[in-house]
Short mmCIF file of C-alpha atoms in Angstrom, two decimals:
data_model
loop_
_atom_site.label_atom_id
_atom_site.label_comp_id
_atom_site.label_asym_id
_atom_site.label_seq_id
_atom_site.Cartn_x
_atom_site.Cartn_y
_atom_site.Cartn_z
CA GLU R 733 -13.15 15.20 -1.28
CA PRO R 734 -15.61 15.66 1.60
CA GLU R 735 -14.39 17.86 4.42
CA VAL R 736 -15.23 18.99 7.92
CA THR R 737 -16.43 22.58 8.02
CA GLN R 738 -16.42 24.87 11.03
CA THR R 739 -18.17 28.17 11.66
CA PRO R 740 -17.40 30.88 12.45
CA SER R 741 -13.74 31.05 11.53
CA HIS R 742 -13.19 33.68 14.20
CA GLN R 743 -15.32 34.44 17.27
CA VAL R 744 -14.71 37.28 19.67
CA THR R 745 -16.59 37.27 22.95
CA GLN R 746 -16.47 38.92 26.33
CA MET R 747 -15.50 37.04 29.45
CA GLY R 748 -18.51 35.38 31.06
CA GLN R 749 -20.49 35.11 27.83
CA GLU R 750 -21.68 31.85 26.33
CA VAL R 751 -20.35 30.78 22.95
CA ILE R 752 -21.37 27.99 20.60
CA LEU R 753 -18.90 26.71 18.06
CA ARG R 754 -20.37 24.84 15.15
CA CYS R 755 -19.10 22.01 13.03
CA VAL R 756 -20.47 20.01 10.13
CA PRO R 757 -18.69 16.63 10.13
CA ILE R 758 -18.30 14.44 7.06
CA SER R 759 -21.74 13.08 6.33
CA ASN R 760 -21.25 9.33 6.79
CA HIS R 761 -18.98 9.61 9.81
CA LEU R 762 -20.12 8.35 13.18
CA TYR R 763 -17.50 9.63 15.61
CA PHE R 764 -16.95 13.27 16.45
CA TYR R 765 -14.30 15.11 18.38
CA TRP R 766 -13.27 18.50 19.65
CA TYR R 767 -9.68 19.56 20.16
CA ARG R 768 -8.19 22.90 21.06
CA GLN R 769 -4.83 24.57 20.52
CA ILE R 770 -3.76 27.52 22.60
CA LEU R 771 -1.47 29.80 20.61
CA GLY R 772 2.01 28.35 20.39
CA GLN R 773 1.07 25.14 22.20
CA LYS R 774 0.18 21.62 21.22
CA VAL R 775 -3.17 20.33 20.01
CA GLU R 776 -5.13 19.05 23.04
CA PHE R 777 -7.95 16.51 23.08
CA LEU R 778 -11.20 17.76 24.64
CA VAL R 779 -13.95 15.25 23.97
CA SER R 780 -15.16 12.45 21.73
CA PHE R 781 -18.79 11.75 20.93
CA TYR R 782 -20.61 8.74 19.51
CA ASN R 783 -24.21 7.61 19.36
CA ASN R 784 -25.39 10.84 20.96
CA GLU R 785 -23.24 10.60 24.00
CA ILE R 786 -19.76 11.45 25.18
CA SER R 787 -17.32 8.55 24.76
CA GLU R 788 -14.35 10.13 26.43
CA LYS R 789 -13.36 13.54 27.75
CA SER R 790 -10.22 15.14 29.05
CA GLU R 791 -9.76 17.01 32.31
CA ILE R 792 -9.96 20.24 30.32
CA PHE R 793 -13.58 19.43 29.44
CA ASP R 794 -15.17 20.54 32.69
CA ASP R 795 -18.74 21.56 33.51
CA GLN R 796 -18.39 24.75 31.51
CA PHE R 797 -18.21 22.72 28.31
CA SER R 798 -20.91 20.72 26.59
CA VAL R 799 -21.37 19.09 23.22
CA GLU R 800 -24.44 18.32 21.22
CA ARG R 801 -25.51 16.90 17.91
CA PRO R 802 -28.77 18.79 17.56
CA ASP R 803 -29.67 17.38 14.14
CA GLY R 804 -28.28 14.94 11.63
CA SER R 805 -25.53 17.21 10.38
CA ASN R 806 -24.25 19.62 13.03
CA PHE R 807 -21.99 19.02 16.00
CA THR R 808 -21.58 21.85 18.48
CA LEU R 809 -19.32 22.80 21.36
CA LYS R 810 -20.78 25.18 23.94
CA ILE R 811 -18.78 27.06 26.52
CA ARG R 812 -21.20 28.40 29.12
CA SER R 813 -19.21 31.18 30.71
CA THR R 814 -16.02 31.93 28.85
CA LYS R 815 -12.77 32.74 30.59
CA LEU R 816 -9.71 34.49 29.21
CA GLU R 817 -7.86 31.18 29.19
CA ASP R 818 -10.45 29.69 26.82
CA SER R 819 -8.92 31.77 24.03
CA ALA R 820 -7.61 29.21 21.53
CA MET R 821 -8.18 27.56 18.19
CA TYR R 822 -10.90 24.93 18.46
CA PHE R 823 -10.80 22.08 15.98
CA CYS R 824 -13.62 19.72 15.21
CA ALA R 825 -12.86 16.30 13.76
CA SER R 826 -14.80 13.28 12.60
CA SER R 827 -13.99 9.69 11.73
CA GLY R 828 -15.81 6.81 10.13
CA SER R 829 -15.13 4.37 12.91
CA VAL R 830 -13.12 4.31 16.10
CA TYR R 831 -10.55 1.68 15.35
CA ASN R 832 -7.76 2.89 13.14
CA SER R 833 -9.87 5.31 11.16
CA PRO R 834 -8.12 8.56 10.33
CA LEU R 835 -9.50 11.68 11.92
CA HIS R 836 -10.54 14.41 9.51
CA PHE R 837 -10.12 17.86 10.99
CA GLY R 838 -11.73 21.16 10.14
CA ASN R 839 -9.69 24.33 9.86
CA GLY R 840 -10.82 25.54 13.23
CA THR R 841 -12.54 28.43 14.95
CA ARG R 842 -10.32 31.00 16.57
CA LEU R 843 -11.96 32.00 19.85
CA THR R 844 -10.81 35.23 21.42
CA VAL R 845 -12.11 36.04 24.89
CA THR R 846 -11.65 39.65 25.99
CA ASP Q 308 -1.97 9.57 26.79
CA ALA Q 309 0.56 8.42 24.23
CA LYS Q 310 4.09 9.39 25.16
CA THR Q 311 6.22 10.08 22.08
CA THR Q 312 9.54 11.79 21.51
CA GLN Q 313 10.35 13.74 18.36
CA PRO Q 314 13.05 16.24 17.44
CA ASN Q 315 11.79 19.80 17.77
CA SER Q 316 12.79 20.75 14.25
CA MET Q 317 14.37 19.46 11.06
CA GLU Q 318 15.42 21.01 7.80
CA SER Q 319 15.42 19.64 4.30
CA ASN Q 320 16.21 20.83 0.84
CA GLU Q 321 13.45 20.70 -1.69
CA GLU Q 322 13.19 17.49 -3.71
CA GLU Q 323 15.30 15.55 -1.23
CA PRO Q 324 14.00 12.74 0.98
CA VAL Q 325 13.17 13.48 4.60
CA HIS Q 326 13.16 10.97 7.44
CA LEU Q 327 11.22 12.10 10.50
CA PRO Q 328 11.84 9.92 13.55
CA CYS Q 329 9.57 9.19 16.51
CA ASN Q 330 10.06 7.15 19.66
CA HIS Q 331 6.95 5.48 21.06
CA SER Q 332 7.99 4.69 24.59
CA THR Q 333 4.52 3.74 25.92
CA ILE Q 334 3.19 1.82 22.92
CA SER Q 335 1.27 -1.37 23.68
CA GLY Q 336 0.74 -4.40 21.51
CA THR Q 337 -2.56 -3.34 19.95
CA ASP Q 338 -1.80 0.34 19.43
CA TYR Q 339 -1.60 1.69 15.92
CA ILE Q 340 1.01 4.28 15.06
CA HIS Q 341 -0.38 7.46 13.51
CA TRP Q 342 1.20 10.44 11.82
CA TYR Q 343 -0.50 13.76 11.25
CA ARG Q 344 0.78 17.10 10.10
CA GLN Q 345 -0.35 20.66 10.62
CA LEU Q 346 0.29 23.24 7.95
CA PRO Q 347 0.32 26.89 9.02
CA SER Q 348 -3.14 28.19 9.97
CA GLN Q 349 -4.82 24.83 9.34
CA GLY Q 350 -6.12 21.94 11.35
CA PRO Q 351 -4.16 18.70 11.67
CA GLU Q 352 -4.15 16.54 8.57
CA TYR Q 353 -3.89 12.76 8.51
CA VAL Q 354 -0.75 11.47 6.83
CA ILE Q 355 -0.44 7.73 7.44
CA HIS Q 356 -0.86 4.99 10.04
CA GLY Q 357 0.20 1.40 10.58
CA LEU Q 358 0.50 -1.44 13.07
CA THR Q 359 3.58 -3.53 12.37
CA SER Q 360 4.37 -3.59 8.69
CA ASN Q 361 5.75 -0.69 6.72
CA VAL Q 362 3.05 1.29 4.95
CA ASN Q 363 3.00 3.43 1.83
CA ASN Q 364 0.44 5.88 0.53
CA ARG Q 365 0.42 8.78 -1.87
CA MET Q 366 1.70 11.18 0.75
CA ALA Q 367 4.44 9.26 2.53
CA SER Q 368 5.87 5.98 3.76
CA LEU Q 369 5.91 4.73 7.32
CA ALA Q 370 8.70 2.51 8.58
CA ILE Q 371 8.00 0.76 11.88
CA ALA Q 372 10.77 -0.80 13.95
CA GLU Q 373 10.48 -4.47 14.76
CA ASP Q 374 9.94 -3.76 18.46
CA ARG Q 375 7.54 -0.92 17.53
CA LYS Q 376 9.23 1.44 19.94
CA SER Q 377 10.11 3.73 17.07
CA SER Q 378 8.79 4.76 13.69
CA THR Q 379 10.01 6.90 10.83
CA LEU Q 380 7.90 8.96 8.48
CA ILE Q 381 9.52 9.21 5.08
CA LEU Q 382 8.71 11.96 2.62
CA HIS Q 383 10.34 10.78 -0.58
CA ARG Q 384 10.74 14.20 -2.18
CA ALA Q 385 10.08 17.15 0.05
CA THR Q 386 8.39 20.18 -1.46
CA LEU Q 387 7.81 23.63 -0.03
CA ARG Q 388 4.21 22.59 0.62
CA ASP Q 389 5.45 19.91 3.01
CA ALA Q 390 6.68 22.54 5.46
CA ALA Q 391 4.57 21.82 8.54
CA VAL Q 392 4.61 20.45 12.07
CA TYR Q 393 4.58 16.65 11.96
CA TYR Q 394 3.07 14.73 14.85
CA CYS Q 395 3.41 11.06 15.65
CA SER Q 396 1.15 9.26 18.09
CA HIS Q 397 -0.11 5.81 18.97
CA THR Q 398 -3.50 4.73 20.12
CA GLY Q 399 -5.68 1.69 20.44
CA THR Q 400 -8.75 3.65 19.52
CA ALA Q 401 -9.14 6.95 17.72
CA SER Q 402 -11.37 8.14 20.51
CA LYS Q 403 -8.38 9.67 22.20
CA LEU Q 404 -5.73 10.50 19.69
CA THR Q 405 -3.29 12.79 21.48
CA PHE Q 406 -0.57 14.98 20.07
CA GLY Q 407 2.85 15.87 21.36
CA THR Q 408 4.83 18.93 20.39
CA GLY Q 409 5.81 17.48 17.01
CA THR Q 410 8.68 18.19 14.62
CA ARG Q 411 8.68 21.44 12.71
CA LEU Q 412 9.93 20.68 9.20
CA GLN Q 413 11.47 23.49 7.21
CA VAL Q 414 11.96 22.96 3.49
CA THR Q 415 14.29 25.23 1.60
CA LEU Q 416 15.03 25.74 -2.09
#
């Protein structure tokens, strides 16, 4: 069964550094998402992306965050200047269509900001 | 965001049925009800979704109340591999599926 893959599985970075988290969605999917989960807390929506533009974003997704689909297969989340509070699991997801399509999640990238 | 209410935790014996309840206080007429689960150290995993009628798939069954203000996820025979946090939600579009705190299901021998 096709799956969403995320790299790296664990990223350690220093405060103020830029990080790029990478995701390869399921190949025929059209909608892409990023979520995050701070340790011990709930899974939070960050952003959705379709047709090369952001469809919706949460208040967490401020100017420090950006997303891109640089080629036909990758979907990336960039954090320009990381803060300690950005430490979390970041999950990428994709779906075939918006309405009622299940989201398929990757197993996440654990970001640790020191 | 979808506002749902679930018990914090539930326990079940292996091979017994489990009924996980959810209240959907802010559901609107066109929202679908979704259930996901999160196994330890993994991303959320789709379980089932439905609109008005009860739904069955290979993983579970979904019972939806007539007024749609509540739903119940039914695992017919719980196994140790079903131990996870189960999340219910409702949304008109999957562009903003949101998760609450979920129900942590423990399955014991």
